[in-house]
Coordinates of C-alpha atoms in Angstrom, one line a residue:
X1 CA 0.0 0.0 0.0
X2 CA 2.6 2.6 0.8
X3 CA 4.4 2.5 -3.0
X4 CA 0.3 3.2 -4.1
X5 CA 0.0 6.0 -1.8
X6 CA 3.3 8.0 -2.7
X7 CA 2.6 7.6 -6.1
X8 CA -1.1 9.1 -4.9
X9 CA 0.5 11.9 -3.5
X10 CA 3.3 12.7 -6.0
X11 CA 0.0 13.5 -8.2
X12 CA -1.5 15.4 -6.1
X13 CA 1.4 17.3 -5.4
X14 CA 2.1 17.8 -9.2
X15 CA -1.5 18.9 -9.7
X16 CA -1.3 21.6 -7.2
X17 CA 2.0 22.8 -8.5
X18 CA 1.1 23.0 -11.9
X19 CA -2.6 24.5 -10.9
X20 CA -1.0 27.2 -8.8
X21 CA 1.8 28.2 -11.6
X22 CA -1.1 28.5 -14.4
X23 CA -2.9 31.1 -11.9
X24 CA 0.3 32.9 -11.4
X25 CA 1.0 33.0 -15.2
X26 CA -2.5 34.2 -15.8
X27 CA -2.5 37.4 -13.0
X28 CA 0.8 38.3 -15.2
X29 CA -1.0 38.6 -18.4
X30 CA -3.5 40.3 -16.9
X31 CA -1.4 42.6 -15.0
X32 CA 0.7 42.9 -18.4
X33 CA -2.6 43.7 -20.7
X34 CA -3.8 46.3 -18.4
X35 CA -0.7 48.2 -17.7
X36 CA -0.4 47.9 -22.0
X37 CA -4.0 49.4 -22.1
X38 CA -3.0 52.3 -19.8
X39 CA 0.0 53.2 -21.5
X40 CA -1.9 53.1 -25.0
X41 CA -5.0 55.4 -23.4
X42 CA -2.4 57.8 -21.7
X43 CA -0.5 58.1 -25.2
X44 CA -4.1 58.7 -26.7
X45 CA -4.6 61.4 -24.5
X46 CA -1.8 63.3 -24.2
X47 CA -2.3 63.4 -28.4
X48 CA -5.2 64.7 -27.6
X49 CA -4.4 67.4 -25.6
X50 CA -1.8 68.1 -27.5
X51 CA -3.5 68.9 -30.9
X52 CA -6.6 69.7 -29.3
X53 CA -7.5 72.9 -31.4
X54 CA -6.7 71.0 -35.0
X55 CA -8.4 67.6 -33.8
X56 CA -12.1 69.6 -32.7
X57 CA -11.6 71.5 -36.3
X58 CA -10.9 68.4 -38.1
X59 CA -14.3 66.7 -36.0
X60 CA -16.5 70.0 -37.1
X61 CA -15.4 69.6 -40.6
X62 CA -16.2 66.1 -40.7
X63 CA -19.5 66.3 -38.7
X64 CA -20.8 69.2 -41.1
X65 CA -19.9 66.6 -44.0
X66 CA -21.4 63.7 -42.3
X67 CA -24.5 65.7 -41.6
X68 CA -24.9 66.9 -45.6
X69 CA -24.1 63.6 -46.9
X70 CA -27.3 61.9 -44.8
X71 CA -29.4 65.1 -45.8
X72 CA -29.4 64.5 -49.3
X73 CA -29.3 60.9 -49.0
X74 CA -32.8 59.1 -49.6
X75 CA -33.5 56.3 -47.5
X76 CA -35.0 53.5 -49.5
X77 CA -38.8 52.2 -48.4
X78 CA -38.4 50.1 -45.0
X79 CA -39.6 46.6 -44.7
X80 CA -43.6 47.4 -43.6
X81 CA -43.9 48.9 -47.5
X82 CA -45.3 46.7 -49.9
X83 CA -44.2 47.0 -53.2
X84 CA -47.2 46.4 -55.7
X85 CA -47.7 46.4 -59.4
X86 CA -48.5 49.9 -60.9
X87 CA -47.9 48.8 -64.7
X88 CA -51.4 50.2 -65.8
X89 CA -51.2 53.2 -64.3
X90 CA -47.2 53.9 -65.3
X91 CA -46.9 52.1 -68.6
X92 CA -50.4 51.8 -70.3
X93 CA -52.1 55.3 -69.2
X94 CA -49.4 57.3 -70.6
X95 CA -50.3 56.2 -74.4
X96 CA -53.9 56.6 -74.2
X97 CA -55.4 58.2 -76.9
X98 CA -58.0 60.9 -76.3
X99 CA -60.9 58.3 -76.6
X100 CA -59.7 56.5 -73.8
X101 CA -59.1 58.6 -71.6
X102 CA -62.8 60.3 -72.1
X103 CA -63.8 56.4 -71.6
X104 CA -62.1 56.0 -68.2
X105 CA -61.5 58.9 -66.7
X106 CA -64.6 60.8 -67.9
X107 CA -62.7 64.0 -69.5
X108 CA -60.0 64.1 -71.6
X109 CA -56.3 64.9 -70.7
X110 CA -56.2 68.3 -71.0
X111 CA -59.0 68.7 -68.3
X112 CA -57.3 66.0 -66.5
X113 CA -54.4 68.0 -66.0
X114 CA -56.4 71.2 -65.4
X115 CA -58.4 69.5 -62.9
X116 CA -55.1 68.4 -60.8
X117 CA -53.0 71.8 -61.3
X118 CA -57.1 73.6 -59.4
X119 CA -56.5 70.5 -56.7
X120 CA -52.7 71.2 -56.2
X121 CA -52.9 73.4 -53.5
X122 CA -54.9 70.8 -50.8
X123 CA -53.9 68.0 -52.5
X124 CA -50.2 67.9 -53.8
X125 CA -47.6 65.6 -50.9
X126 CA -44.2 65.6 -50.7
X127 CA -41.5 63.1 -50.2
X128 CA -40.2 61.7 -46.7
X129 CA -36.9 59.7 -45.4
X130 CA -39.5 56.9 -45.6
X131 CA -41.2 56.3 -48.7
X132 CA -41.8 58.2 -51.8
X133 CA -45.6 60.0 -51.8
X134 CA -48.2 59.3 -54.3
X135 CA -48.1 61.6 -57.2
X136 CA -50.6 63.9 -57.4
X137 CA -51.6 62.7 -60.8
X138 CA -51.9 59.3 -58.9
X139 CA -54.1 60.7 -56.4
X140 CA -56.6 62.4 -58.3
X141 CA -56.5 59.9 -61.1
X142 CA -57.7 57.1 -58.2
X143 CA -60.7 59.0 -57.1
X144 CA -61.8 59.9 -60.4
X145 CA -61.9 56.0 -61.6
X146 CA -63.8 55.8 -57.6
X147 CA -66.3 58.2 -58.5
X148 CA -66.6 57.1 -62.2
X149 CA -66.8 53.3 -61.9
X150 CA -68.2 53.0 -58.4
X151 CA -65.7 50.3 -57.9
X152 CA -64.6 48.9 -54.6
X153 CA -61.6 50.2 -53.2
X154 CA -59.7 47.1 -53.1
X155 CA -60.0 46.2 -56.9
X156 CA -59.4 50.5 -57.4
X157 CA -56.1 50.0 -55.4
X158 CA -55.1 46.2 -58.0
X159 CA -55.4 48.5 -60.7
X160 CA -53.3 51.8 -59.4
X161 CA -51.0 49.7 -57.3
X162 CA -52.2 51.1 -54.3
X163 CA -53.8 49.3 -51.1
X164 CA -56.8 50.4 -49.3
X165 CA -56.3 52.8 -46.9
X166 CA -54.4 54.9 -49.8
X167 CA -57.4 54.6 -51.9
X168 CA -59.8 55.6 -49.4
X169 CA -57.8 58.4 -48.0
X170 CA -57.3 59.9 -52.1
X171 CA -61.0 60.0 -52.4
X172 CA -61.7 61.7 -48.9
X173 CA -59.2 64.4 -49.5
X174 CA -60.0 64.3 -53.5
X175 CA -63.4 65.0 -52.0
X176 CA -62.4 67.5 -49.7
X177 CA -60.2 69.7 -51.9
X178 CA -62.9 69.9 -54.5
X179 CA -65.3 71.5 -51.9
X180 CA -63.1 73.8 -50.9
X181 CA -61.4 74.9 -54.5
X182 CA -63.7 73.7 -57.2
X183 CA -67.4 73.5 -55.8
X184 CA -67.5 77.7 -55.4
X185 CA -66.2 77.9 -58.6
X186 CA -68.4 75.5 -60.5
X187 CA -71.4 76.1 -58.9
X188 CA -72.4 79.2 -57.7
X189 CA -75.6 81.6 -57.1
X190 CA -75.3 84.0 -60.0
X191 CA -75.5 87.4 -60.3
X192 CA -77.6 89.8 -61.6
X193 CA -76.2 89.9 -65.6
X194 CA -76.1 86.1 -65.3
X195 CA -79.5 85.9 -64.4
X196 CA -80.0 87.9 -67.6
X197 CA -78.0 85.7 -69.8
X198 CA -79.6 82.2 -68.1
X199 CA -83.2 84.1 -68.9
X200 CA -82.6 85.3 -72.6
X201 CA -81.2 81.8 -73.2
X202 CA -83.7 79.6 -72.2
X203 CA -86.6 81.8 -73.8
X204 CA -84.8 81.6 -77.4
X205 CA -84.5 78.0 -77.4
X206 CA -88.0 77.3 -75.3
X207 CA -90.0 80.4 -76.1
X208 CA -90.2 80.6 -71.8
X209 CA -89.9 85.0 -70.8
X210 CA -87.9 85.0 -67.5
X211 CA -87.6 81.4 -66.7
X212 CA -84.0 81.0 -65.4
X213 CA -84.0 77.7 -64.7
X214 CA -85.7 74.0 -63.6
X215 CA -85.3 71.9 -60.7
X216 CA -85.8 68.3 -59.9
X217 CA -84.9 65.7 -57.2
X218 CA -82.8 62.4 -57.7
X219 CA -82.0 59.6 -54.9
X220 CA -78.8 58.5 -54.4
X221 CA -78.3 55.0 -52.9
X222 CA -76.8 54.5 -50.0
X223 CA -76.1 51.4 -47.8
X224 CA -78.5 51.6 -44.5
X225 CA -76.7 53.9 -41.3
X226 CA -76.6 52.6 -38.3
X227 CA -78.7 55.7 -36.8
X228 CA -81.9 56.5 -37.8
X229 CA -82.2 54.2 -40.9
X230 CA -86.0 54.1 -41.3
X231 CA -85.3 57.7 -42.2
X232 CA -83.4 56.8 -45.3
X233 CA -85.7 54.1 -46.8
X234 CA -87.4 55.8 -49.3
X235 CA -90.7 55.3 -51.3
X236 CA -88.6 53.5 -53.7
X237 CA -87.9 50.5 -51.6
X238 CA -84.2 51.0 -50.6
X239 CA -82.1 53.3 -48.6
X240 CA -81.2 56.7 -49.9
X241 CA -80.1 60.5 -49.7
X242 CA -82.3 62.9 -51.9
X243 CA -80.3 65.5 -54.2
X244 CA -81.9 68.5 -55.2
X245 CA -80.6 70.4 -58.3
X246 CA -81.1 73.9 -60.2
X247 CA -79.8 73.8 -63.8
X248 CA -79.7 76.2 -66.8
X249 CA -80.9 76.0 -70.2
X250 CA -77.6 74.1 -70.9
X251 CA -77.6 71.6 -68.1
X252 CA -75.3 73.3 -66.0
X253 CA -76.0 73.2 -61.9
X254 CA -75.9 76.8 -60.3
X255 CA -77.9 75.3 -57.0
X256 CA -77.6 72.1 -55.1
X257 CA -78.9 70.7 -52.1
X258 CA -78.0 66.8 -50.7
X259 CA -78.0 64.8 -47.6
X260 CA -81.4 64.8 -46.4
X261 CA -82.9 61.0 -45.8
X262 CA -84.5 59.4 -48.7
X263 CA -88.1 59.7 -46.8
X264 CA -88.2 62.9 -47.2
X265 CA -91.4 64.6 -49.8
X266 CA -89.4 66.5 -52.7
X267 CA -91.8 69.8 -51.4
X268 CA -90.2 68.9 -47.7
X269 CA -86.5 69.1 -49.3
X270 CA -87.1 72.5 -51.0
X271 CA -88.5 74.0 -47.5
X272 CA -85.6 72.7 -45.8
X273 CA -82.9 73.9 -48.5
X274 CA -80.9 77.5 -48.9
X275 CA -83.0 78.1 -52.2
X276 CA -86.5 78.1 -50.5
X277 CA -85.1 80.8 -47.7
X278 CA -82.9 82.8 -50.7
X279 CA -85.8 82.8 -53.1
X280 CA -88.6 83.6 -50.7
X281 CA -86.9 86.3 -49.2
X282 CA -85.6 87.9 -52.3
X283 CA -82.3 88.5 -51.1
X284 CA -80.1 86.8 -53.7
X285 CA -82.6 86.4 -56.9
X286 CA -83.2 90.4 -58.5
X287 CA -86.5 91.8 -58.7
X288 CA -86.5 91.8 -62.3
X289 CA -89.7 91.8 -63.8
X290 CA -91.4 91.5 -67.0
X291 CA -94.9 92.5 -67.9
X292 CA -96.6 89.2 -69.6
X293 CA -100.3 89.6 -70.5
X294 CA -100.9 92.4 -68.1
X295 CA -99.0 90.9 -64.8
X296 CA -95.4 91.7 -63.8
X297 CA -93.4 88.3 -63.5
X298 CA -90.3 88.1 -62.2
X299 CA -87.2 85.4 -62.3
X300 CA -88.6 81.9 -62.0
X301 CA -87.6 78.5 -62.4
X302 CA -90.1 75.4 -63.4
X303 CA -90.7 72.5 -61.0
X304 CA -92.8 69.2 -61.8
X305 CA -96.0 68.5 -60.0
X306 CA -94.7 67.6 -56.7
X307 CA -93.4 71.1 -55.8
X308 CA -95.5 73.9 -54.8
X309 CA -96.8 76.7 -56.7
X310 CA -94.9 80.1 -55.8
X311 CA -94.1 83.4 -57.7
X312 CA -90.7 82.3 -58.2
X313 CA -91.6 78.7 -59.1
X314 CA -94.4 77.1 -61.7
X315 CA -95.1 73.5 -62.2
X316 CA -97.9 72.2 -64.6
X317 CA -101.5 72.1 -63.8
X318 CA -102.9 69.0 -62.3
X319 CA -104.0 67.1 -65.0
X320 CA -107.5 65.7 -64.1
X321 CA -108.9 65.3 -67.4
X322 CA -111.1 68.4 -67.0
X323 CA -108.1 70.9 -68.7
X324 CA -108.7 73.0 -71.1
X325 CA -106.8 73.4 -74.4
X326 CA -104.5 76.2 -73.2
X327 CA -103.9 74.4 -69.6
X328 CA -102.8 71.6 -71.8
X329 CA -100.9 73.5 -74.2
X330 CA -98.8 75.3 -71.1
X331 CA -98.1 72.6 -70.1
X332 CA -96.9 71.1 -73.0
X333 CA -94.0 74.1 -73.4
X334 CA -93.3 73.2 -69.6
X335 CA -92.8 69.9 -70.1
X336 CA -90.2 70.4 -73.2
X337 CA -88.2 73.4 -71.3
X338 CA -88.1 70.4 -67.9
X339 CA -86.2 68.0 -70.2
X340 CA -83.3 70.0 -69.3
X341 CA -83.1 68.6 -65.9
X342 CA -83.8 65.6 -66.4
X343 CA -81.1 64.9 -68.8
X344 CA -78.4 66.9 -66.3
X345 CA -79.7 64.3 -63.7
X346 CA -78.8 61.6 -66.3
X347 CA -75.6 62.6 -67.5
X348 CA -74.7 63.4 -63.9
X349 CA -75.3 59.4 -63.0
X350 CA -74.3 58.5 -66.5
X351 CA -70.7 59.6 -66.2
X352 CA -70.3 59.4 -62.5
X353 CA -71.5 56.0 -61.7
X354 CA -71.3 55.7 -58.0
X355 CA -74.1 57.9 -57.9
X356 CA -76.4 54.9 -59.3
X357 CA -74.9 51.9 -57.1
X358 CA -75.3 51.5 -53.6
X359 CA -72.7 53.2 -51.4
X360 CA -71.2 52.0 -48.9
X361 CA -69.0 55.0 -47.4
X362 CA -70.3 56.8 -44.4
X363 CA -73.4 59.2 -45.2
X364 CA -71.3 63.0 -44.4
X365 CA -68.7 61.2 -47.3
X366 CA -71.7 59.7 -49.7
X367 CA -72.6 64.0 -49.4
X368 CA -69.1 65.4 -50.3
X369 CA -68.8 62.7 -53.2
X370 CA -72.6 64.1 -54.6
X371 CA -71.4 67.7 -54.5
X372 CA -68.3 66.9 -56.1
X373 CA -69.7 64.6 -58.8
X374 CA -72.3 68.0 -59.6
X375 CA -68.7 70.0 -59.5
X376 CA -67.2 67.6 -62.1
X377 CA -70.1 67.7 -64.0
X378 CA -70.1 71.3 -64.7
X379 CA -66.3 71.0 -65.7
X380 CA -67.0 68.5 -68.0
X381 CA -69.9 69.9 -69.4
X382 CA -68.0 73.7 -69.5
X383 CA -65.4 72.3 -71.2
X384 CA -66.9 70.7 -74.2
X385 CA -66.2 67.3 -73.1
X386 CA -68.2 64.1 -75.4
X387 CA -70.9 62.0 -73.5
X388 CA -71.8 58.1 -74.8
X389 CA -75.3 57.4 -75.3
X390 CA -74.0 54.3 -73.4
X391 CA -73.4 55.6 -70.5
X392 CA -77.0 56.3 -70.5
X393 CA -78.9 55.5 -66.8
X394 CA -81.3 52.6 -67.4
X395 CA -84.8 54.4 -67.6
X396 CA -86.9 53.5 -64.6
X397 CA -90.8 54.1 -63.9
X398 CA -91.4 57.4 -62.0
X399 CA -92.8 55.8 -58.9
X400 CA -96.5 57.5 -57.3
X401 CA -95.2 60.6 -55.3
X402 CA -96.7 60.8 -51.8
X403 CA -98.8 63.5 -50.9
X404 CA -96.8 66.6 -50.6
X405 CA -97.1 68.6 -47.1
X406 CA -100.3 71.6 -47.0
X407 CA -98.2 74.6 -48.4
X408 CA -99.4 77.9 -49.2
X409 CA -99.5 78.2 -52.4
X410 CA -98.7 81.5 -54.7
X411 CA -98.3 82.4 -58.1
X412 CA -101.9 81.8 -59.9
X413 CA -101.8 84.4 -61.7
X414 CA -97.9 84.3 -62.7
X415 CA -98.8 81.1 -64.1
X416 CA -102.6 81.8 -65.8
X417 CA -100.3 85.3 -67.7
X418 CA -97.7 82.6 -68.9
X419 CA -100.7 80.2 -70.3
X420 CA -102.2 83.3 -72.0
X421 CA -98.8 84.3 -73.0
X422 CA -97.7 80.9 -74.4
X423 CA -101.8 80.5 -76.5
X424 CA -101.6 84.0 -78.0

């Protein structure tokens, strides 16, 4: 046992030895590395200190460098950017002949581009660190195919390259700018000589003295709100908001009302609108009068049955199949000057389609897209632009109008000078 246990120990003994040199060898190199590390910061230092005025010259150089070098560098889209095909939009637009764009965009290029240099102010983004903007092009291109095809946004943003939120946000703001910079300029009240103009117009072509314009309702489908929707469900059968219009002899809207519930009597509207407190008042239409078969007749506009009978506004006489050959007669000449709003009602909904499907946006935006659609219709119409027969409106029956609210009525004897006017 004893030669076993002194070979036991002898490795023991080695063990420790050699354990106990390794830890020495180790503080060393430690000790060695940190006293190199000292002397290389202290040398750093005192180089420092010594060329301290050229060193923080050098660094403000440098900085100022660094600092326009990452300014004018653009920053390519991060990761949460999708990148999505945009070929229609940036290859095939950009040959399309004047017949195509009238066929998808409504108007042709040169009112295109008119259109977005009126919208540049509210409309017009600019470029960030993070992604490039939409062009502005882009932008009003997207709600213009919206408005024009009705289309949901998800297949509007497959075709621009464009997701959802984009698409929907082009639209409120193309909505929004055209309020604000194209609406007052499209359609406004006229003034006195236009009054004149709208007046000798429409009796050259109709024969009608002083007759400055016709008016007419239209629904506009909407899907039902979530407050008050019995409101909305119209006589008709489905939800909708009612839009009133004024036109002149050439179609063109100088008054419109919208966003009342579809419920609503067309005689209810007009009390409720601007034109029944401007036109009963006086304030805004001039007393200009005519003398027609011994009565002084002012400005008026023509109205179908459903409207009531004021100075300022005639509508036909009630046929009961007691009229005489004169009643019928006036109301013949009425009937032909109407036409004129009902065509601008249809080539409103012809070329702006959304305004015949259902909408689903929320009702204040269903509103702004109306008034904007009227807007666009002006421009198109002001600027000569070509409207297909097949963009036509299916006809539809006019549906039994309910019984209109007790209003006083005026203007008898406006309209009996007019018939005597018209039979003599």
């Amino acid at each position: 046992m004893e030669p076993i246990e002194g070979m036991v120990f002898l490795i023991l003994g080695m063990w420790m030895f050699l354990t106990s040199r390794r830890r020495n060898v180790f503080k060393m190199r430690l000790m060695a590395a940190k006293q190199i590390t000292a002397k290389k910061n202290k040398r750093v230092w005192e180089l420092l200190q010594r060329s301290e005025d050229d060193d923080i010259t050098r660094f403000a150089r440098r900085r100022t460098r660094m600092y326009h070098i990452l300014q004018s560098r653009r920053h390519r889209p991060s990761v949460w950017t999708f990148n999505r095909a945009s070929e229609w939009w940036g290859v095939i637009v950009p040959g399309f002949t004047n017949t195509q764009w009238l066929e998808n965009f409504r108007m042709s290029e040169e009112t295109f581009i008119y259109l977005c240099n009126k919208l540049r102010p509210a409309m017009e983004r600019r470029d960030t660190n993070f992604r490039v903007c939409v062009p502005l092009k882009k932008r009003v291109a997207i709600a213009l195919w919206k408005l024009a095809t009705g289309s949901e946004y998800r297949s509007v943003g497959h075709l621009f390259g464009a997701s959802i939120s984009t698409v929907c946000r082009c639209v409120q703001e193309f909505c929004a700018a055209a309020e604000t910079l194209l609406i007052p300029e499209q359609i406004r009240f006229p003034d006195q000589e236009r009054f004149k103009e709208m007046a000798a117009y429409i009796e050259n072509r109709w024969g009608l003295p002083q007759c400055i314009g016709a008016i007419d309702g239209s629904h506009i489908p909407i899907i039902a709100p979530q407050d008050y929707h019995c409101d909305y469900f119209n006589r008709k059968g489905w939800h909708s908001i009612i839009l009133q219009g004024v036109v002149d002899g050439k179609g063109l809207f100088w008054n419109v009302f919208t966003g009342l519930p579809g419920s609503l009597h067309d005689a209810r509207v007009l009390r409720l609108s601007t034109l029944w407190e401007v036109a009963s008042r006086g304030n805004h239409i001039p007393a200009s009068t005519k003398n027609i078969a011994g009565v002084n007749v002012g400005y008026y506009i023509l109205g179908d049955s459903a409207y009531p009978l004021q100075n300022w506004l005639l509508k036909p006489f009630i046929d009961t199949g007691r009229l005489t050959a004169e009643q019928r007669f006036y109301n013949m000449k009425i009937s032909r000057a109407r036409v004129v709003v009902e065509n601008a009602f249809g080539r409103l909904k012809g070329r702006w389609r959304c305004l015949m499907k259902r909408n689903d946006c929320a009702v204040d935006l269903v509103k702004s897209m109306v008034l904007t659609c009227c807007a666009l219709h002006n421009l198109c119409e002001s600027h000569g632009e070509a409207y297909e027969s097949a963009w036509d409106p299916p006809s539809a029956a006019e549906p039994v109008l309910g019984l209109a609210q007790p209003v006083e009525e005026e203007g008898r004897d406006v309209r009996e000078a007019l018939m005597r006017y018209l039979n003599s």
